[in-house]
PDB file of C-alpha atoms in Angstrom:
ATOM      1  CA  MET S   1      18.817  28.622  56.000  1.00 54.00           C
ATOM      2  CA  VAL S   2      15.911  30.408  54.350  1.00 61.00           C
ATOM      3  CA  SER S   3      12.536  29.648  55.928  1.00 71.00           C
ATOM      4  CA  GLN S   4       9.576  29.534  53.580  1.00 88.00           C
ATOM      5  CA  LEU S   5       6.027  30.492  54.518  1.00 94.00           C
ATOM      6  CA  SER S   6       3.572  27.865  53.360  1.00 95.00           C
ATOM      7  CA  GLU S   7       0.807  28.707  50.929  1.00 96.00           C
ATOM      8  CA  ALA S   8      -1.680  27.393  53.488  1.00 97.00           C
ATOM      9  CA  MET S   9      -0.382  29.826  56.136  1.00 97.00           C
ATOM     10  CA  LEU S  10      -0.577  32.724  53.688  1.00 97.00           C
ATOM     11  CA  ASP S  11      -4.172  31.725  52.882  1.00 98.00           C
ATOM     12  CA  VAL S  12      -5.079  31.792  56.577  1.00 98.00           C
ATOM     13  CA  ILE S  13      -3.584  35.258  57.067  1.00 98.00           C
ATOM     14  CA  ALA S  14      -5.195  36.694  53.940  1.00 98.00           C
ATOM     15  CA  ASP S  15      -8.609  35.281  54.860  1.00 98.00           C
ATOM     16  CA  ALA S  16      -8.383  36.720  58.384  1.00 98.00           C
ATOM     17  CA  LEU S  17      -7.450  40.179  57.099  1.00 98.00           C
ATOM     18  CA  VAL S  18     -10.482  40.134  54.810  1.00 98.00           C
ATOM     19  CA  ASP S  19     -12.873  38.713  57.428  1.00 98.00           C
ATOM     20  CA  LYS S  20     -11.940  40.711  60.521  1.00 97.00           C
ATOM     21  CA  GLY S  21      -8.832  42.773  59.751  1.00 98.00           C
ATOM     22  CA  TYR S  22      -6.375  41.069  62.105  1.00 98.00           C
ATOM     23  CA  ILE S  23      -4.910  37.765  63.224  1.00 98.00           C
ATOM     24  CA  PHE S  24      -2.383  36.528  65.753  1.00 97.00           C
ATOM     25  CA  LEU S  25      -0.348  33.351  65.307  1.00 97.00           C
ATOM     26  CA  SER S  26       2.187  31.420  67.338  1.00 95.00           C
ATOM     27  CA  ASP S  27       3.823  29.473  64.515  1.00 92.00           C
ATOM     28  CA  LEU S  28       4.586  31.976  61.744  1.00 96.00           C
ATOM     29  CA  ILE S  29       8.231  32.663  62.589  1.00 96.00           C
ATOM     30  CA  PRO S  30      10.426  29.554  62.925  1.00 95.00           C
ATOM     31  CA  THR S  31      11.919  28.902  66.356  1.00 95.00           C
ATOM     32  CA  HIS S  32      15.519  29.179  65.162  1.00 95.00           C
ATOM     33  CA  ILE S  33      14.835  32.697  63.842  1.00 96.00           C
ATOM     34  CA  SER S  34      13.048  33.699  67.046  1.00 97.00           C
ATOM     35  CA  GLN S  35      16.041  32.559  69.068  1.00 97.00           C
ATOM     36  CA  VAL S  36      18.656  34.534  67.117  1.00 97.00           C
ATOM     37  CA  LEU S  37      16.458  37.629  67.244  1.00 97.00           C
ATOM     38  CA  LEU S  38      16.152  37.253  71.019  1.00 97.00           C
ATOM     39  CA  GLU S  39      19.925  36.878  71.331  1.00 96.00           C
ATOM     40  CA  ARG S  40      20.364  39.954  69.146  1.00 95.00           C
ATOM     41  CA  ILE S  41      18.217  42.198  71.348  1.00 93.00           C
ATOM     42  CA  GLN S  42      19.660  40.743  74.549  1.00 92.00           C
ATOM     43  CA  SER S  43      23.170  41.588  73.346  1.00 92.00           C
ATOM     44  CA  THR S  44      22.234  45.150  72.391  1.00 87.00           C
ATOM     45  CA  GLN S  45      23.722  47.732  74.736  1.00 84.00           C
ATOM     46  CA  ALA S  46      21.436  50.261  76.400  1.00 77.00           C
ATOM     47  CA  HIS S  47      23.147  53.186  74.653  1.00 80.00           C
ATOM     48  CA  GLU S  48      22.337  51.635  71.259  1.00 85.00           C
ATOM     49  CA  LEU S  49      18.607  51.955  71.919  1.00 89.00           C
ATOM     50  CA  LYS S  50      16.978  55.314  71.268  1.00 89.00           C
ATOM     51  CA  ALA S  51      13.944  56.771  73.013  1.00 85.00           C
ATOM     52  CA  ALA S  52      10.952  56.234  70.738  1.00 82.00           C
ATOM     53  CA  SER S  53       9.156  59.286  69.406  1.00 77.00           C
ATOM     54  CA  ILE S  54       5.594  59.939  68.287  1.00 71.00           C
ATOM     55  CA  GLY S  55       4.515  61.592  65.043  1.00 68.00           C
ATOM     56  CA  ARG S  56       6.411  61.771  61.760  1.00 65.00           C
ATOM     57  CA  GLY S  57       8.395  64.381  59.898  1.00 60.00           C
ATOM     58  CA  ILE S  58       8.400  67.854  61.397  1.00 51.00           C
ATOM     59  CA  GLU S  59       5.770  66.766  63.943  1.00 60.00           C
ATOM     60  CA  GLN S  60       8.016  64.070  65.412  1.00 69.00           C
ATOM     61  CA  GLN S  61       8.631  64.509  69.136  1.00 76.00           C
ATOM     62  CA  LEU S  62       9.447  62.662  72.348  1.00 74.00           C
ATOM     63  CA  ASN S  63       6.524  62.393  74.753  1.00 78.00           C
ATOM     64  CA  PRO S  64       7.100  60.063  77.729  1.00 75.00           C
ATOM     65  CA  ASP S  65       3.517  60.628  78.863  1.00 78.00           C
ATOM     66  CA  ILE S  66       2.397  58.687  75.774  1.00 84.00           C
ATOM     67  CA  ARG S  67       5.266  56.363  74.969  1.00 88.00           C
ATOM     68  CA  ARG S  68       8.264  55.059  76.924  1.00 89.00           C
ATOM     69  CA  ASP S  69       9.797  52.254  74.866  1.00 92.00           C
ATOM     70  CA  ARG S  70      13.282  52.402  73.361  1.00 95.00           C
ATOM     71  CA  ILE S  71      13.981  51.241  69.808  1.00 95.00           C
ATOM     72  CA  GLN S  72      16.566  50.109  67.283  1.00 95.00           C
ATOM     73  CA  TRP S  73      15.750  49.741  63.572  1.00 96.00           C
ATOM     74  CA  LEU S  74      16.345  46.404  61.852  1.00 97.00           C
ATOM     75  CA  GLU S  75      19.045  46.356  59.180  1.00 94.00           C
ATOM     76  CA  GLU S  76      19.256  44.080  56.150  1.00 95.00           C
ATOM     77  CA  SER S  77      23.029  43.876  56.609  1.00 95.00           C
ATOM     78  CA  ASN S  78      22.640  42.231  60.024  1.00 93.00           C
ATOM     79  CA  GLU S  79      22.192  38.444  59.755  1.00 91.00           C
ATOM     80  CA  PRO S  80      19.493  37.928  62.427  1.00 92.00           C
ATOM     81  CA  ASP S  81      17.591  40.941  61.107  1.00 97.00           C
ATOM     82  CA  SER S  82      17.847  39.763  57.510  1.00 97.00           C
ATOM     83  CA  GLN S  83      16.325  36.371  58.364  1.00 96.00           C
ATOM     84  CA  TYR S  84      13.269  38.061  59.843  1.00 97.00           C
ATOM     85  CA  LEU S  85      13.036  40.587  57.019  1.00 97.00           C
ATOM     86  CA  ASP S  86      13.150  37.751  54.483  1.00 97.00           C
ATOM     87  CA  VAL S  87      10.061  36.172  56.068  1.00 97.00           C
ATOM     88  CA  MET S  88       8.333  39.565  55.994  1.00 98.00           C
ATOM     89  CA  MET S  89       9.086  39.887  52.268  1.00 97.00           C
ATOM     90  CA  GLN S  90       7.515  36.466  51.713  1.00 97.00           C
ATOM     91  CA  LEU S  91       4.488  37.681  53.653  1.00 98.00           C
ATOM     92  CA  LYS S  92       4.335  40.867  51.571  1.00 97.00           C
ATOM     93  CA  ASN S  93       4.498  38.972  48.289  1.00 97.00           C
ATOM     94  CA  GLY S  94       1.973  36.370  49.433  1.00 97.00           C
ATOM     95  CA  LEU S  95      -0.561  38.998  50.499  1.00 98.00           C
ATOM     96  CA  ASN S  96      -0.062  40.972  47.307  1.00 97.00           C
ATOM     97  CA  ARG S  97      -0.816  37.853  45.243  1.00 97.00           C
ATOM     98  CA  ARG S  98      -3.988  37.172  47.206  1.00 97.00           C
ATOM     99  CA  LEU S  99      -5.355  40.609  48.074  1.00 97.00           C
ATOM    100  CA  PHE S 100      -3.808  42.973  45.494  1.00 94.00           C
ATOM    101  CA  MET S 101      -2.808  45.360  48.285  1.00 92.00           C
ATOM    102  CA  GLY S 102       0.128  46.912  46.454  1.00 93.00           C
ATOM    103  CA  LEU S 103       2.455  46.522  49.447  1.00 95.00           C
ATOM    104  CA  PHE S 104       5.954  47.589  48.409  1.00 92.00           C
ATOM    105  CA  ASP S 105       7.976  48.474  51.487  1.00 93.00           C
ATOM    106  CA  TYR S 106       8.473  47.250  55.040  1.00 96.00           C
ATOM    107  CA  GLU S 107      10.103  49.034  57.954  1.00 95.00           C
ATOM    108  CA  SER S 108      10.598  47.599  61.435  1.00 97.00           C
ATOM    109  CA  HIS S 109      12.366  48.155  64.723  1.00 97.00           C
ATOM    110  CA  TYR S 110      13.069  46.367  67.969  1.00 97.00           C
ATOM    111  CA  ALA S 111      11.054  47.853  70.822  1.00 97.00           C
ATOM    112  CA  VAL S 112      12.276  47.359  74.375  1.00 97.00           C
ATOM    113  CA  TYR S 113       9.978  48.260  77.256  1.00 97.00           C
ATOM    114  CA  GLN S 114      11.737  48.439  80.600  1.00 96.00           C
ATOM    115  CA  PRO S 115       9.621  47.887  83.741  1.00 97.00           C
ATOM    116  CA  GLY S 116       7.182  50.777  84.044  1.00 97.00           C
ATOM    117  CA  ALA S 117       7.122  51.521  80.294  1.00 97.00           C
ATOM    118  CA  PHE S 118       3.934  51.666  78.215  1.00 97.00           C
ATOM    119  CA  TYR S 119       2.499  53.048  74.973  1.00 96.00           C
ATOM    120  CA  LYS S 120      -0.921  54.649  75.259  1.00 96.00           C
ATOM    121  CA  LYS S 121      -3.743  54.054  72.797  1.00 95.00           C
ATOM    122  CA  HIS S 122      -2.915  55.202  69.263  1.00 93.00           C
ATOM    123  CA  VAL S 123      -3.418  54.418  65.573  1.00 92.00           C
ATOM    124  CA  ASP S 124      -0.410  53.642  63.373  1.00 88.00           C
ATOM    125  CA  ALA S 125      -1.713  55.456  60.284  1.00 77.00           C
ATOM    126  CA  LEU S 126      -3.834  58.539  59.807  1.00 61.00           C
ATOM    127  CA  LYS S 127      -7.051  57.911  57.917  1.00 56.00           C
ATOM    128  CA  GLY S 128      -6.397  58.139  54.182  1.00 54.00           C
ATOM    129  CA  SER S 129      -2.676  58.871  54.558  1.00 59.00           C
ATOM    130  CA  GLN S 130      -1.631  55.479  53.105  1.00 60.00           C
ATOM    131  CA  ASN S 131       1.765  55.690  54.801  1.00 79.00           C
ATOM    132  CA  ARG S 132       1.191  52.480  56.754  1.00 89.00           C
ATOM    133  CA  ILE S 133      -1.268  49.803  55.626  1.00 94.00           C
ATOM    134  CA  LEU S 134      -0.479  46.727  57.742  1.00 97.00           C
ATOM    135  CA  THR S 135       1.060  46.654  61.211  1.00 97.00           C
ATOM    136  CA  THR S 136       3.015  43.650  62.509  1.00 98.00           C
ATOM    137  CA  VAL S 137       4.185  42.880  66.041  1.00 98.00           C
ATOM    138  CA  PHE S 138       6.424  39.946  66.943  1.00 98.00           C
ATOM    139  CA  PHE S 139       7.119  39.128  70.595  1.00 98.00           C
ATOM    140  CA  LEU S 140      10.437  37.926  72.029  1.00 98.00           C
ATOM    141  CA  ASN S 141       9.693  37.176  75.674  1.00 98.00           C
ATOM    142  CA  PRO S 142      10.374  33.643  76.932  1.00 96.00           C
ATOM    143  CA  ASP S 143       8.761  32.629  80.227  1.00 94.00           C
ATOM    144  CA  TRP S 144       6.384  35.595  80.202  1.00 97.00           C
ATOM    145  CA  LYS S 145       3.918  35.516  83.087  1.00 97.00           C
ATOM    146  CA  ALA S 146       0.464  37.077  83.349  1.00 96.00           C
ATOM    147  CA  ALA S 147       1.694  39.082  86.349  1.00 97.00           C
ATOM    148  CA  ASP S 148       4.269  40.786  84.089  1.00 98.00           C
ATOM    149  CA  CYS S 149       1.388  42.643  82.328  1.00 98.00           C
ATOM    150  CA  GLY S 150       2.540  44.498  79.164  1.00 98.00           C
ATOM    151  CA  GLU S 151      -0.336  43.206  77.040  1.00 98.00           C
ATOM    152  CA  LEU S 152      -1.084  44.479  73.553  1.00 98.00           C
ATOM    153  CA  ILE S 153      -4.721  45.620  73.553  1.00 98.00           C
ATOM    154  CA  ILE S 154      -6.502  45.976  70.224  1.00 98.00           C
ATOM    155  CA  TYR S 155      -9.677  48.064  69.952  1.00 98.00           C
ATOM    156  CA  ASP S 156     -12.292  48.207  67.234  1.00 96.00           C
ATOM    157  CA  GLU S 157     -13.289  51.395  65.413  1.00 91.00           C
ATOM    158  CA  ALA S 158     -15.733  52.202  68.224  1.00 94.00           C
ATOM    159  CA  ASN S 159     -12.826  52.021  70.726  1.00 94.00           C
ATOM    160  CA  ILE S 160     -14.169  48.826  72.299  1.00 97.00           C
ATOM    161  CA  GLU S 161     -11.535  46.314  73.387  1.00 98.00           C
ATOM    162  CA  ILE S 162     -11.613  43.229  71.161  1.00 98.00           C
ATOM    163  CA  GLU S 163      -8.318  41.471  71.940  1.00 97.00           C
ATOM    164  CA  ARG S 164      -5.808  41.460  74.813  1.00 98.00           C
ATOM    165  CA  ILE S 165      -2.641  39.634  73.765  1.00 98.00           C
ATOM    166  CA  ALA S 166       0.123  38.619  76.161  1.00 98.00           C
ATOM    167  CA  PRO S 167       3.579  39.269  74.629  1.00 98.00           C
ATOM    168  CA  LYS S 168       4.699  35.646  74.775  1.00 98.00           C
ATOM    169  CA  MET S 169       7.703  34.378  72.849  1.00 98.00           C
ATOM    170  CA  GLY S 170       6.904  33.588  69.215  1.00 97.00           C
ATOM    171  CA  GLN S 171       3.509  35.303  69.079  1.00 98.00           C
ATOM    172  CA  PHE S 172       3.017  37.264  65.834  1.00 98.00           C
ATOM    173  CA  VAL S 173       0.231  39.802  65.295  1.00 98.00           C
ATOM    174  CA  ILE S 174      -0.796  41.501  62.058  1.00 98.00           C
ATOM    175  CA  PHE S 175      -3.632  43.999  61.583  1.00 98.00           C
ATOM    176  CA  LEU S 176      -4.869  46.805  59.352  1.00 96.00           C
ATOM    177  CA  SER S 177      -3.027  49.928  60.490  1.00 94.00           C
ATOM    178  CA  GLU S 178      -5.776  52.491  59.880  1.00 92.00           C
ATOM    179  CA  ARG S 179      -8.553  50.441  61.385  1.00 94.00           C
ATOM    180  CA  PHE S 180      -7.444  49.391  64.863  1.00 96.00           C
ATOM    181  CA  PRO S 181      -6.406  51.649  67.747  1.00 96.00           C
ATOM    182  CA  HIS S 182      -4.119  49.741  70.116  1.00 97.00           C
ATOM    183  CA  GLU S 183      -1.965  50.187  73.192  1.00 98.00           C
ATOM    184  CA  VAL S 184       0.699  48.493  75.286  1.00 98.00           C
ATOM    185  CA  THR S 185      -0.190  48.336  78.958  1.00 98.00           C
ATOM    186  CA  GLN S 186       2.433  49.187  81.549  1.00 98.00           C
ATOM    187  CA  THR S 187       4.883  46.315  81.798  1.00 98.00           C
ATOM    188  CA  LEU S 188       6.368  45.013  85.040  1.00 98.00           C
ATOM    189  CA  ALA S 189       9.224  43.116  83.351  1.00 97.00           C
ATOM    190  CA  GLN S 190      11.439  43.876  80.358  1.00 97.00           C
ATOM    191  CA  ARG S 191       9.292  43.380  77.272  1.00 98.00           C
ATOM    192  CA  ASN S 192      10.909  42.801  73.865  1.00 98.00           C
ATOM    193  CA  SER S 193       9.194  42.956  70.489  1.00 98.00           C
ATOM    194  CA  ILE S 194       9.661  43.833  66.838  1.00 98.00           C
ATOM    195  CA  ALA S 195       7.151  46.336  65.468  1.00 97.00           C
ATOM    196  CA  GLY S 196       6.808  46.705  61.699  1.00 97.00           C
ATOM    197  CA  TRP S 197       4.716  48.317  58.974  1.00 96.00           C
ATOM    198  CA  PHE S 198       3.975  47.482  55.366  1.00 96.00           C
ATOM    199  CA  ARG S 199       3.424  50.515  53.155  1.00 93.00           C
ATOM    200  CA  VAL S 200       2.092  51.117  49.642  1.00 90.00           C
ATOM    201  CA  SER S 201       3.580  53.249  46.890  1.00 78.00           C
ATOM    202  CA  ASN S 202       0.403  54.916  45.624  1.00 58.00           C
ATOM    203  CA  SER S 203      -3.188  55.666  46.580  1.00 48.00           C
ATOM    204  CA  VAL S 204      -4.656  52.574  44.976  1.00 47.00           C
ATOM    205  CA  HIS S 205      -5.016  49.331  46.860  1.00 47.00           C
ATOM    206  CA  GLY S 206      -7.880  47.004  47.447  1.00 48.00           C
ATOM    207  CA  PHE S 207      -9.534  43.881  48.669  1.00 47.00           C
TER     208      PHE S 207
END
């Protein structure tokens, strides 16, 4: 069953990106997709998850002082993954129609934070690099409690905290990659999410 994003929902997201550069929603991804994604990550064996690195290309390295989550990339050939990726393609096309952003590609991975794991403050794209334009985060944590910590903190360009988002099941966050530093606070329970990035194919995009 293919789930369709409504035009009204796409309008809300596009308007928020123009007005403040980010939005978080609890009803973007249908419940049946959330559930199969949760089952997928719960059934993944520990050895299938790889320690997450920082940097790209030749500068890529492991640094547990900065980042301690473990990841597995989504694959179109996997049915639960493909359902999520289909919704992301609808989001890409809807934003391109409204904002002329030139988004052409999307990459994403599961991120599992075991108790004690964190990801210190960082920016997903270097200024002007154009490698990542929009960041998405989707949370897969039923029965999450405030005492579990593991919040996603979003900062403005002056490094002032503007949002602190608990990683509750079904919560979806999207923000401009270059504009917002963010971090994951140390979690006290296993924390599951899908992190993703929309990219552009050239140096021209606007809105």
